mmCIF file with all atom_site columns, C-alpha atoms in Angstrom:
data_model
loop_
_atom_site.group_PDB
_atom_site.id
_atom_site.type_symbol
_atom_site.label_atom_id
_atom_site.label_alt_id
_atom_site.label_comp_id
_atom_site.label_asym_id
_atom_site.label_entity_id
_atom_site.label_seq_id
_atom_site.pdbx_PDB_ins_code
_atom_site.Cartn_x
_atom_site.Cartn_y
_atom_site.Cartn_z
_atom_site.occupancy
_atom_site.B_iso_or_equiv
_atom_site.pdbx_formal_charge
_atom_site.auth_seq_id
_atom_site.auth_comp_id
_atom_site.auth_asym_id
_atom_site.auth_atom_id
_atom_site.pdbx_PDB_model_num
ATOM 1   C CA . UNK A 1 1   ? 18.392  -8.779  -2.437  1.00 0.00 ? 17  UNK A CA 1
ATOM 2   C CA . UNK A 1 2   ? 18.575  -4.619  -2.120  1.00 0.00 ? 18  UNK A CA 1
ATOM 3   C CA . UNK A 1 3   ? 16.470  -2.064  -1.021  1.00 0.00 ? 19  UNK A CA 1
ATOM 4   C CA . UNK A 1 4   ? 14.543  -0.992  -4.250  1.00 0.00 ? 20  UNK A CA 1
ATOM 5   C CA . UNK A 1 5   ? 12.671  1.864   -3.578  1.00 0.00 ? 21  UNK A CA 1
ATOM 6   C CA . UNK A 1 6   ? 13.094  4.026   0.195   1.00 0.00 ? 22  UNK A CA 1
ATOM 7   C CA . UNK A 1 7   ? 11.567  7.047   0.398   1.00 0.00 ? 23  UNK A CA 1
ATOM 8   C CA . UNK A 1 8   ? 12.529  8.833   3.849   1.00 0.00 ? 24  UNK A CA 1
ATOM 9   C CA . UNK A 1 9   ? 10.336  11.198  5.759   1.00 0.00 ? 25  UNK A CA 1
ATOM 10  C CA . UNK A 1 10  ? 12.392  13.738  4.574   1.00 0.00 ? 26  UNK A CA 1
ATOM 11  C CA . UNK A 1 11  ? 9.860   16.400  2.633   1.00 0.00 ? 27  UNK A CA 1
ATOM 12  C CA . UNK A 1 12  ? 10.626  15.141  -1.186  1.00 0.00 ? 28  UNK A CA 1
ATOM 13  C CA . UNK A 1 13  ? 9.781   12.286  -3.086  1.00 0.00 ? 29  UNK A CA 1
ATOM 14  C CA . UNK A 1 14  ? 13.967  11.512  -3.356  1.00 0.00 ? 30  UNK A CA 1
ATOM 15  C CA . UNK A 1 15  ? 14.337  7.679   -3.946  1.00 0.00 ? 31  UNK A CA 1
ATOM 16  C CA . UNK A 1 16  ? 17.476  6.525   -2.057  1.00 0.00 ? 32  UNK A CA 1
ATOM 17  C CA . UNK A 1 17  ? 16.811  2.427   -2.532  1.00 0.00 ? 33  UNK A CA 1
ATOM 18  C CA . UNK A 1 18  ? 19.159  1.092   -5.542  1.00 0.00 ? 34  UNK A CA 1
ATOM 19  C CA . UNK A 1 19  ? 17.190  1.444   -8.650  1.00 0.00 ? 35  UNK A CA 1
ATOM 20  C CA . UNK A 1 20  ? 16.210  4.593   -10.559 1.00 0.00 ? 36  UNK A CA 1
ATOM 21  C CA . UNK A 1 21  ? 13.016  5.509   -9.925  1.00 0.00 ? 37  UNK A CA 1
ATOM 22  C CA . UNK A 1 22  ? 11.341  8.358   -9.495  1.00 0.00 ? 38  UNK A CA 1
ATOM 23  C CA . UNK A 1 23  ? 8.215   9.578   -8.038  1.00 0.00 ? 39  UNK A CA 1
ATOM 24  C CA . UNK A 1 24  ? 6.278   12.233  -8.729  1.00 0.00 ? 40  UNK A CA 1
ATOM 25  C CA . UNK A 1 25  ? 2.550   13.780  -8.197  1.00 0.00 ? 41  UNK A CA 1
ATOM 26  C CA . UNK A 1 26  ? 0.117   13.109  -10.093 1.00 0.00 ? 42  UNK A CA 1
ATOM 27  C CA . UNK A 1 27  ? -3.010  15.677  -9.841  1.00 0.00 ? 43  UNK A CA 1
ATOM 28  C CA . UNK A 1 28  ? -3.722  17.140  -6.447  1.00 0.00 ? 44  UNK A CA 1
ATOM 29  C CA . UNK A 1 29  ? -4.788  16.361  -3.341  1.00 0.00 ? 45  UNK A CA 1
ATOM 30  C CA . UNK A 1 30  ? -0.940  15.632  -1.790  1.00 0.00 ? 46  UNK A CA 1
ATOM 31  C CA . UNK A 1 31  ? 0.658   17.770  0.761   1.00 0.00 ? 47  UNK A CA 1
ATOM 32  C CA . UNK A 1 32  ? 3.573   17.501  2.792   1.00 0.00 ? 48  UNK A CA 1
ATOM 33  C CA . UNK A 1 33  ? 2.986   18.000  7.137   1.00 0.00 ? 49  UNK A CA 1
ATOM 34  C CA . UNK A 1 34  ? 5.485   18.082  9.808   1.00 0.00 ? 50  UNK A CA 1
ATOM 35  C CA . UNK A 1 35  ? 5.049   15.221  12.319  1.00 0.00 ? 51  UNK A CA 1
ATOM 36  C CA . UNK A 1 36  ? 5.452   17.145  15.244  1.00 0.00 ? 52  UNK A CA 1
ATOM 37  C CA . UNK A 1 37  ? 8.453   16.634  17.230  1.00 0.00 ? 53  UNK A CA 1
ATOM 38  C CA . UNK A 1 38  ? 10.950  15.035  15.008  1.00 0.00 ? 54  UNK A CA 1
ATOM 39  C CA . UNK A 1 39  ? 12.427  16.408  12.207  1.00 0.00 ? 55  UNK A CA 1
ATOM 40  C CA . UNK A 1 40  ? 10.180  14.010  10.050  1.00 0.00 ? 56  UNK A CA 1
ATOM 41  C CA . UNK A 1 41  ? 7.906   15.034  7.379   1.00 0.00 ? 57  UNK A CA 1
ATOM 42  C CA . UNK A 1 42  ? 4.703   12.834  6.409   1.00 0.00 ? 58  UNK A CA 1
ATOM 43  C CA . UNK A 1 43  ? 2.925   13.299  2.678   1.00 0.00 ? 59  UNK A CA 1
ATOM 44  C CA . UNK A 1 44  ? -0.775  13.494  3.422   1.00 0.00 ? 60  UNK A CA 1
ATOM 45  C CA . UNK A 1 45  ? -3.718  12.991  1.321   1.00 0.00 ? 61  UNK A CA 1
ATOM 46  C CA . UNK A 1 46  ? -6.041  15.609  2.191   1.00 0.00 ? 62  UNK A CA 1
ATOM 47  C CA . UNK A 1 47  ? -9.013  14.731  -0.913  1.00 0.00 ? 63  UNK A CA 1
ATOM 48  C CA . UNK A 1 48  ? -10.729 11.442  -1.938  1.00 0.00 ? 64  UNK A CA 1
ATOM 49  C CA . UNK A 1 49  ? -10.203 10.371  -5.612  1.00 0.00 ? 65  UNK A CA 1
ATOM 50  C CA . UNK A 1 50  ? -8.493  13.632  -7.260  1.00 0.00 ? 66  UNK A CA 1
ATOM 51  C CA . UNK A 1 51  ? -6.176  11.485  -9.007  1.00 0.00 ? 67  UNK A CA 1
ATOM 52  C CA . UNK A 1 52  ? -3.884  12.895  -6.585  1.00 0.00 ? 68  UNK A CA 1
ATOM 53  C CA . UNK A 1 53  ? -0.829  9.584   -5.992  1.00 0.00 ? 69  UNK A CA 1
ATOM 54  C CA . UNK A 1 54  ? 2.319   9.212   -6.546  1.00 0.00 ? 70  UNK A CA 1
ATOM 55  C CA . UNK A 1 55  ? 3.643   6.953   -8.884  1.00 0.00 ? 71  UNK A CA 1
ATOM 56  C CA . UNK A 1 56  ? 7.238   5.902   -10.342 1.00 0.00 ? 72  UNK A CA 1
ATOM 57  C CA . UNK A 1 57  ? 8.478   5.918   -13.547 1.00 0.00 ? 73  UNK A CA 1
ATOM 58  C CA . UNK A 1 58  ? 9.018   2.199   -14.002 1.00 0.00 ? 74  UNK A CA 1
ATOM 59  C CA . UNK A 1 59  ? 7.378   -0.858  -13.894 1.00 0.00 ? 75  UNK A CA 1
ATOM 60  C CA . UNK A 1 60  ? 8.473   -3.397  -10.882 1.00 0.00 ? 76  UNK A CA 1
ATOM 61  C CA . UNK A 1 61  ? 8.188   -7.110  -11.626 1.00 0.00 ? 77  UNK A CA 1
ATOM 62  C CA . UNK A 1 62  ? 7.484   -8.979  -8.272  1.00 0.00 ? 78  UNK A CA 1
ATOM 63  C CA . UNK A 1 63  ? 8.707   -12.175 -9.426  1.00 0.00 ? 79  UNK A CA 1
ATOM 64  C CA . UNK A 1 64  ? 10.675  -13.248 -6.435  1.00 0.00 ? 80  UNK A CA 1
ATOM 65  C CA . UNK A 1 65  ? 10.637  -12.486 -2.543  1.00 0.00 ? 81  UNK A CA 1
ATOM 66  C CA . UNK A 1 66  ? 9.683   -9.344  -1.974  1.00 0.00 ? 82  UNK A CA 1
ATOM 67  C CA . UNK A 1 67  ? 8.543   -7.324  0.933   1.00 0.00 ? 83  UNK A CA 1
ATOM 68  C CA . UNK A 1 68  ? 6.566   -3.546  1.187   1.00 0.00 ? 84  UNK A CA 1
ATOM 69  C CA . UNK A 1 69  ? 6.383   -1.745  4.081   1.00 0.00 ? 85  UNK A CA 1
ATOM 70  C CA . UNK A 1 70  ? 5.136   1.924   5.300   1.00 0.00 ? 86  UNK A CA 1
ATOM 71  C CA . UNK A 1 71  ? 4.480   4.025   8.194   1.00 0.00 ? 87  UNK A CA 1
ATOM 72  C CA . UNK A 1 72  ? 1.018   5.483   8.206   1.00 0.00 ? 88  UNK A CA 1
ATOM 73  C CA . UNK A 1 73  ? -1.208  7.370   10.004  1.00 0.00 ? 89  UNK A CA 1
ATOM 74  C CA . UNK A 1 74  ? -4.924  7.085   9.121   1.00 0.00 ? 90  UNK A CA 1
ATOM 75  C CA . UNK A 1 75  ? -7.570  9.352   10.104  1.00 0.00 ? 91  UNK A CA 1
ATOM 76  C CA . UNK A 1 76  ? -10.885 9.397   7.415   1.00 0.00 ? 92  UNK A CA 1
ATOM 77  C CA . UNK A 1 77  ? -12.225 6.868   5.531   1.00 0.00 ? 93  UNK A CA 1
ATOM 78  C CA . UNK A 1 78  ? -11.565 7.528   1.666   1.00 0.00 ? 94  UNK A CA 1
ATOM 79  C CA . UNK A 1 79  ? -14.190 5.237   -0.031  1.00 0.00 ? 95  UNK A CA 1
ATOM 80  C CA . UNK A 1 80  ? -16.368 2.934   2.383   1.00 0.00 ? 96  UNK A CA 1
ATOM 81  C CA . UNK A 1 81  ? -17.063 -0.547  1.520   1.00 0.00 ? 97  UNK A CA 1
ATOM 82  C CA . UNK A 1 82  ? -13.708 -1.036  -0.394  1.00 0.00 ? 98  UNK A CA 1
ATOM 83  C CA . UNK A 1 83  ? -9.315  -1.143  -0.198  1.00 0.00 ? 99  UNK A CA 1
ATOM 84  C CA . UNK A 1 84  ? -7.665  1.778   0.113   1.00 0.00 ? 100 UNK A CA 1
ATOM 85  C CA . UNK A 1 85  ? -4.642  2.430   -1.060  1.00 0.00 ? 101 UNK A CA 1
ATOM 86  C CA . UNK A 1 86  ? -1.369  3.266   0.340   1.00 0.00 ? 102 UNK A CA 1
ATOM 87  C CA . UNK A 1 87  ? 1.523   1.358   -1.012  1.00 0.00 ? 103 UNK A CA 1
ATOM 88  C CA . UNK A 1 88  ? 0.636   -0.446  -4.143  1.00 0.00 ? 104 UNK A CA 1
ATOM 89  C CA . UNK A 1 89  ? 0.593   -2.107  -7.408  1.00 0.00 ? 105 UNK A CA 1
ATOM 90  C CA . UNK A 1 90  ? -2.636  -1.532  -8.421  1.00 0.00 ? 106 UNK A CA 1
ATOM 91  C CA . UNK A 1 91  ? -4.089  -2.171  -11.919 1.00 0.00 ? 107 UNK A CA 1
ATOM 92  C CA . UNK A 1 92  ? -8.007  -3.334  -12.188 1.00 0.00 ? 108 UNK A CA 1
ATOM 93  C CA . UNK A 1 93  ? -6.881  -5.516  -15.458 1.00 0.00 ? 109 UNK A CA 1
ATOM 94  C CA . UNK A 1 94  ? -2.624  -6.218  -14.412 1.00 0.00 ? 110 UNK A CA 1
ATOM 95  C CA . UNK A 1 95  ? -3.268  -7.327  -11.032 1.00 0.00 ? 111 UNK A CA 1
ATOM 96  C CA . UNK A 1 96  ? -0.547  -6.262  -8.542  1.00 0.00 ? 112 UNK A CA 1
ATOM 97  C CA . UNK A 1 97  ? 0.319   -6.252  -4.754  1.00 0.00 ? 113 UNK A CA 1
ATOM 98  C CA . UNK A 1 98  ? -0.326  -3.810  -2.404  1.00 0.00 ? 114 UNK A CA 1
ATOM 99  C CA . UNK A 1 99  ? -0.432  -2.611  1.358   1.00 0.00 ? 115 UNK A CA 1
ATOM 100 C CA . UNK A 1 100 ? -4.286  -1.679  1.605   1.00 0.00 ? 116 UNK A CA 1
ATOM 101 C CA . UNK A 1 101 ? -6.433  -0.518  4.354   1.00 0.00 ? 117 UNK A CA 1
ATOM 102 C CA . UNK A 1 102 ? -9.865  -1.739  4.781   1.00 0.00 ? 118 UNK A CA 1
ATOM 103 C CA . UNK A 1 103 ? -12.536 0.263   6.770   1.00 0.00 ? 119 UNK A CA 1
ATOM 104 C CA . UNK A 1 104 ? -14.718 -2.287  9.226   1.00 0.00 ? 120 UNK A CA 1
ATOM 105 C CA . UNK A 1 105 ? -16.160 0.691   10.627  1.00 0.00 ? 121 UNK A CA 1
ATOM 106 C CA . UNK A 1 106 ? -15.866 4.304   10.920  1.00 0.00 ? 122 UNK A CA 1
ATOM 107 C CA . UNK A 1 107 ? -13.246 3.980   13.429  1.00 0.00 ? 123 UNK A CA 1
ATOM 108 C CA . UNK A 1 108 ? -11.710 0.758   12.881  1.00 0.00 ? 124 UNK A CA 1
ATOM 109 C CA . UNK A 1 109 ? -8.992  0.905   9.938   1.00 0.00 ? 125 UNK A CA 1
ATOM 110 C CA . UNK A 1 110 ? -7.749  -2.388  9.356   1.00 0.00 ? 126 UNK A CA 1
ATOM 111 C CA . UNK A 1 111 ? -4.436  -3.529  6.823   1.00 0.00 ? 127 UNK A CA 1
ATOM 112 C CA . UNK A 1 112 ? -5.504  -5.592  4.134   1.00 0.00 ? 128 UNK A CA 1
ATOM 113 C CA . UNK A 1 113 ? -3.814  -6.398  1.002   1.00 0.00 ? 129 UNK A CA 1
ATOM 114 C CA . UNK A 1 114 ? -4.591  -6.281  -2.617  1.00 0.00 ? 130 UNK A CA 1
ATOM 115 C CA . UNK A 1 115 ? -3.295  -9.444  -4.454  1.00 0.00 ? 131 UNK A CA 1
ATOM 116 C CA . UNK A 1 116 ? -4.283  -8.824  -7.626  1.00 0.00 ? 132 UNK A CA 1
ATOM 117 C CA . UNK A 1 117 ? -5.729  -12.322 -9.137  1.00 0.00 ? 133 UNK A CA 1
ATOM 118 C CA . UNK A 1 118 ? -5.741  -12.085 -13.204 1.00 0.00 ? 134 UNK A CA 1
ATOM 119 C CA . UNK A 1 119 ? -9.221  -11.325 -14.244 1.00 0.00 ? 135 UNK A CA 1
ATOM 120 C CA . UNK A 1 120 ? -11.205 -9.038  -16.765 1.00 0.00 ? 136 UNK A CA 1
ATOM 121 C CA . UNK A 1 121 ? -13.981 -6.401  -14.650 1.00 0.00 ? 137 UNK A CA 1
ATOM 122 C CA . UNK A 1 122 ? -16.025 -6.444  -17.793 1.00 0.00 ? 138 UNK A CA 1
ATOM 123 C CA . UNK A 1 123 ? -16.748 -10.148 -17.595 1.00 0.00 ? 139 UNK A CA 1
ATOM 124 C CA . UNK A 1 124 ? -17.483 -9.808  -13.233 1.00 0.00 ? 140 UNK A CA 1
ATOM 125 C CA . UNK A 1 125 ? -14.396 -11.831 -12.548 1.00 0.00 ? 141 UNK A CA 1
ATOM 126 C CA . UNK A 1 126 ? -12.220 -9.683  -9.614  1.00 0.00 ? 142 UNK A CA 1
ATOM 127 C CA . UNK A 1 127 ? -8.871  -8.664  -10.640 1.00 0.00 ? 143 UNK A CA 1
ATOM 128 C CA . UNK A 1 128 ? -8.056  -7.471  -6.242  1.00 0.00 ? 144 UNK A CA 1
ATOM 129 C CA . UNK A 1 129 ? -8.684  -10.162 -3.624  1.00 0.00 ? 145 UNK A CA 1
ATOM 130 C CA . UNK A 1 130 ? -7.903  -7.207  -1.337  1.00 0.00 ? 146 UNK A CA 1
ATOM 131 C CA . UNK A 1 131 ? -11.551 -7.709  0.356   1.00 0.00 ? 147 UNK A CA 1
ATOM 132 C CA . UNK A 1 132 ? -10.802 -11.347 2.113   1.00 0.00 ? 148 UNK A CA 1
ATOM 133 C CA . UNK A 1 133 ? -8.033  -10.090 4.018   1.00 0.00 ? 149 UNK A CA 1
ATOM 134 C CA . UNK A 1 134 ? -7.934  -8.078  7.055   1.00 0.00 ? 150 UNK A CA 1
ATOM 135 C CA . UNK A 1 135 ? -5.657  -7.792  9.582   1.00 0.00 ? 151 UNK A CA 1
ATOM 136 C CA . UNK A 1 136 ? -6.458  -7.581  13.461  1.00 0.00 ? 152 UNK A CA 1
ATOM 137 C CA . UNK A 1 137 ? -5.004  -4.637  14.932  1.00 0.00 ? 153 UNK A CA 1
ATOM 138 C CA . UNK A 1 138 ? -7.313  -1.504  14.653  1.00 0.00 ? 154 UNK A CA 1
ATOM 139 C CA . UNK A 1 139 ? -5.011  0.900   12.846  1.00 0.00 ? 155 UNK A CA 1
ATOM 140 C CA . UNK A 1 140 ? -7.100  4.655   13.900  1.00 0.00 ? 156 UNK A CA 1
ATOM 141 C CA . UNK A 1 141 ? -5.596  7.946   14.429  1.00 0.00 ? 157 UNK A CA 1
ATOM 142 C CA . UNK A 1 142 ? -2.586  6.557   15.298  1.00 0.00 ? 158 UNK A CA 1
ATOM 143 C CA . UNK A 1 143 ? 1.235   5.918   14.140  1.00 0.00 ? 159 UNK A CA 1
ATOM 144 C CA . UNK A 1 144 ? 1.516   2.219   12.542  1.00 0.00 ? 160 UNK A CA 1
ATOM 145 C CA . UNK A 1 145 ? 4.321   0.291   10.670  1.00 0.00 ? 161 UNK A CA 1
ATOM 146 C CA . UNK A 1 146 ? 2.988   -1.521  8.260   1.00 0.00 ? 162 UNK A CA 1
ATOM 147 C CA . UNK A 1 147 ? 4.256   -4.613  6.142   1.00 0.00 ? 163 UNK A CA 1
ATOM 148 C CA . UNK A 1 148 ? 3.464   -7.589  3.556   1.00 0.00 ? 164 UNK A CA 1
ATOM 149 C CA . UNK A 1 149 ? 5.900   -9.720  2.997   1.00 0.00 ? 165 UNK A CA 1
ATOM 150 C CA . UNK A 1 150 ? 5.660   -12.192 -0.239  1.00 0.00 ? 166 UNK A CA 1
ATOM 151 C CA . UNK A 1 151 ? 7.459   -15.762 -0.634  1.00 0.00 ? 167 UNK A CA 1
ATOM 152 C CA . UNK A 1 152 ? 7.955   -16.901 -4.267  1.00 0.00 ? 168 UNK A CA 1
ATOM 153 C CA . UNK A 1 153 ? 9.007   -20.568 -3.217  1.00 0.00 ? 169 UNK A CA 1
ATOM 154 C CA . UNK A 1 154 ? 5.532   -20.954 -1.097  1.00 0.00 ? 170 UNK A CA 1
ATOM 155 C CA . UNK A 1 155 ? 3.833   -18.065 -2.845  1.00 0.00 ? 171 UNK A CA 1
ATOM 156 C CA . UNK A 1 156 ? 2.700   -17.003 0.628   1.00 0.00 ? 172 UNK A CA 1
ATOM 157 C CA . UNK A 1 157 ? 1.880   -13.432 1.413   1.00 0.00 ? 173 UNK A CA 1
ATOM 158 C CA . UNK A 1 158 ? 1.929   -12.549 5.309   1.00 0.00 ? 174 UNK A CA 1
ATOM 159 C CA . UNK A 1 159 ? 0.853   -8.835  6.265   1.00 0.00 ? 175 UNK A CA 1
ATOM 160 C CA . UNK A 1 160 ? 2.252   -7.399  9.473   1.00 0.00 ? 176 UNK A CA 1
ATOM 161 C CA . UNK A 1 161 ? 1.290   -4.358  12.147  1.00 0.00 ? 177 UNK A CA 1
ATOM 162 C CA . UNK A 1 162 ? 4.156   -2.677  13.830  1.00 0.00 ? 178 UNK A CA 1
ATOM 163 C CA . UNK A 1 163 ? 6.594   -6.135  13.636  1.00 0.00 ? 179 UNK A CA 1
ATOM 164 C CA . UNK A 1 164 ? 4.147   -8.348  14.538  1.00 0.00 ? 180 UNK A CA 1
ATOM 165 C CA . UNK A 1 165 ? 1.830   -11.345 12.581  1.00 0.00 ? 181 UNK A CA 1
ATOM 166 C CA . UNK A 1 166 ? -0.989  -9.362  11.777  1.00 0.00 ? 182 UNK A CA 1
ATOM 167 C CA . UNK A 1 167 ? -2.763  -11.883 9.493   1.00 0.00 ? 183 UNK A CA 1
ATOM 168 C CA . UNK A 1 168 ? -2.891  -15.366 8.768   1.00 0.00 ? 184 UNK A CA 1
ATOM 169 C CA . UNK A 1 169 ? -0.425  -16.623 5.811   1.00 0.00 ? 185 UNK A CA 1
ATOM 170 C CA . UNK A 1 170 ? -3.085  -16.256 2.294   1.00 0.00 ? 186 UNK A CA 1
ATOM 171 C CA . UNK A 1 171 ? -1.482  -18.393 -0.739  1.00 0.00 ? 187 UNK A CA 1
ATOM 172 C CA . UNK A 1 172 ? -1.519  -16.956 -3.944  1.00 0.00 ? 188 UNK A CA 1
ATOM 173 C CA . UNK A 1 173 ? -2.221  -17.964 -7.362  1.00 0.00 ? 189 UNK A CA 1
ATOM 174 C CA . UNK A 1 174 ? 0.919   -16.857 -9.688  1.00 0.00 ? 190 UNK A CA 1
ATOM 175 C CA . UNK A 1 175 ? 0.166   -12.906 -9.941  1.00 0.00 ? 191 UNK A CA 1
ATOM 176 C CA . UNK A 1 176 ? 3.089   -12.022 -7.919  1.00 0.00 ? 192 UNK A CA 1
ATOM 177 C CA . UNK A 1 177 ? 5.099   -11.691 -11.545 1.00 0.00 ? 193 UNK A CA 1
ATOM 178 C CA . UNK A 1 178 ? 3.051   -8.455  -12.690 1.00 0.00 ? 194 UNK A CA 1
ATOM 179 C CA . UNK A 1 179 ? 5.248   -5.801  -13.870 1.00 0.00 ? 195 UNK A CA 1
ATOM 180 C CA . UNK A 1 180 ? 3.347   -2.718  -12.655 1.00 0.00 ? 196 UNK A CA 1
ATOM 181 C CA . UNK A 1 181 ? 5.031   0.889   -11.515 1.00 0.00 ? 197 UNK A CA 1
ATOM 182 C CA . UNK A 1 182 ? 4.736   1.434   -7.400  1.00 0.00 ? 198 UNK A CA 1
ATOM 183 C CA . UNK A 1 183 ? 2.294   3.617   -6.268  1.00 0.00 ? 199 UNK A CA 1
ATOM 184 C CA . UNK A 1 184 ? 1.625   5.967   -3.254  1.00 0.00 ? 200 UNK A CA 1
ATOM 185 C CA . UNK A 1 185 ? -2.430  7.015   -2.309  1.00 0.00 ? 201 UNK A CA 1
ATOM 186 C CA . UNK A 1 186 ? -3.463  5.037   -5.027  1.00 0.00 ? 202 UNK A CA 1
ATOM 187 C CA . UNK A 1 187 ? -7.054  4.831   -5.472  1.00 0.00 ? 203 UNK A CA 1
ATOM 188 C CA . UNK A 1 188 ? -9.931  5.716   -2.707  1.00 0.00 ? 204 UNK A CA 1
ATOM 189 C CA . UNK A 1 189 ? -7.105  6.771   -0.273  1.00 0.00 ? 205 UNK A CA 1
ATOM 190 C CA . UNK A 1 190 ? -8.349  9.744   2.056   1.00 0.00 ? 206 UNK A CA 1
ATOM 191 C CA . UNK A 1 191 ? -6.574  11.780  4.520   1.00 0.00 ? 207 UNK A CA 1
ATOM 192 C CA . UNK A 1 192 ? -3.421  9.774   4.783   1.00 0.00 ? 208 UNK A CA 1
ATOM 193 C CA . UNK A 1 193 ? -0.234  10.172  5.935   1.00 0.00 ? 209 UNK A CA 1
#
């Protein structure tokens, strides 16, 4: 296993994981801050729904093990009452996984995940089963490492906060083999870093 995609905090959207590719912005709403005092830079979302993410340039099947993982900072809610998006594989028809946060209240910010069960939003089935699954650690105003981790064998998705169990083990139902490109900010995703 390799290290598909890493994108340092270094101020571009330079992939150095072991496939090729690329990010780029898409819309507006993205700016790059300074973190204070490290030499780190952060992208931040500063606008709800511009259109403003950042998306590669080819399609990642998550057949196998796989794990995503981000450091994040979040500070506004970007659409109440649903996910938000910060590392993700998000399609409303394709499914996908995703690291997702999940507002309980105006100041409690919890990780979720969006797991992407197959189904069609025209007929009212759900397509993200982001909405069952919260974490426990309040994630507000502050630095947090983020992860999901996915198990192919057990199909058993586990979402962590800062190294630790964050949520109980949730057992999918086969949509781990989308082939969808990996998104930054995607959807609903406000004032991020």
């Amino acid at each position: 296993m390799s290290l598909l995609v890493w994108l340092p905090l270094n101020g571009n959207l330079d992939n150095w994981g072991s496939s090729p590719a690329k990010f780029s912005l898409v819309g507006s709403g993205i700016t790059t801050t300074n973190i204070g005092k490290t030499t780190a830079n952060a992208y931040q979302r500063n606008t709800a729904n511009t259109g403003g993410y950042i998306t590669s340039d080819i399609n990642f099947t998550m057949s196998g093990d796989m794990t995503l993982a981000c450091w994040c900072k979040l500070t506004a809610v970007g659409s109440s009452g649903t996910a938000n998006g910060i590392v993700t594989q998000h399609g409303h028809n394709t499914g996908g996984l995703g690291i997702t946060m999940k507002d309980i209240s105006s100041t409690d910010f919890r990780i979720s995940a969006n797991t992407g069960l197959y189904g069609d939003s025209h007929t009212g089935q759900t397509d993200r089963t982001f909405c069952t699954y919260y974490g426990r650690t309040n994630l507000y105003n502050a630095w947090h490492h983020l992860c999901i981790t996915y198990q192919s064998s057990t199909k058993q998705l586990r979402m962590y906060v800062d190294g630790k169990l964050d949520a109980d083990v949730v057992t999918l139902s086969g949509n781990n083999t989308t082939a969808r490109p990996l998104r930054l900010f995607d959807w609903s995703t406000d004032y991020s870093a």
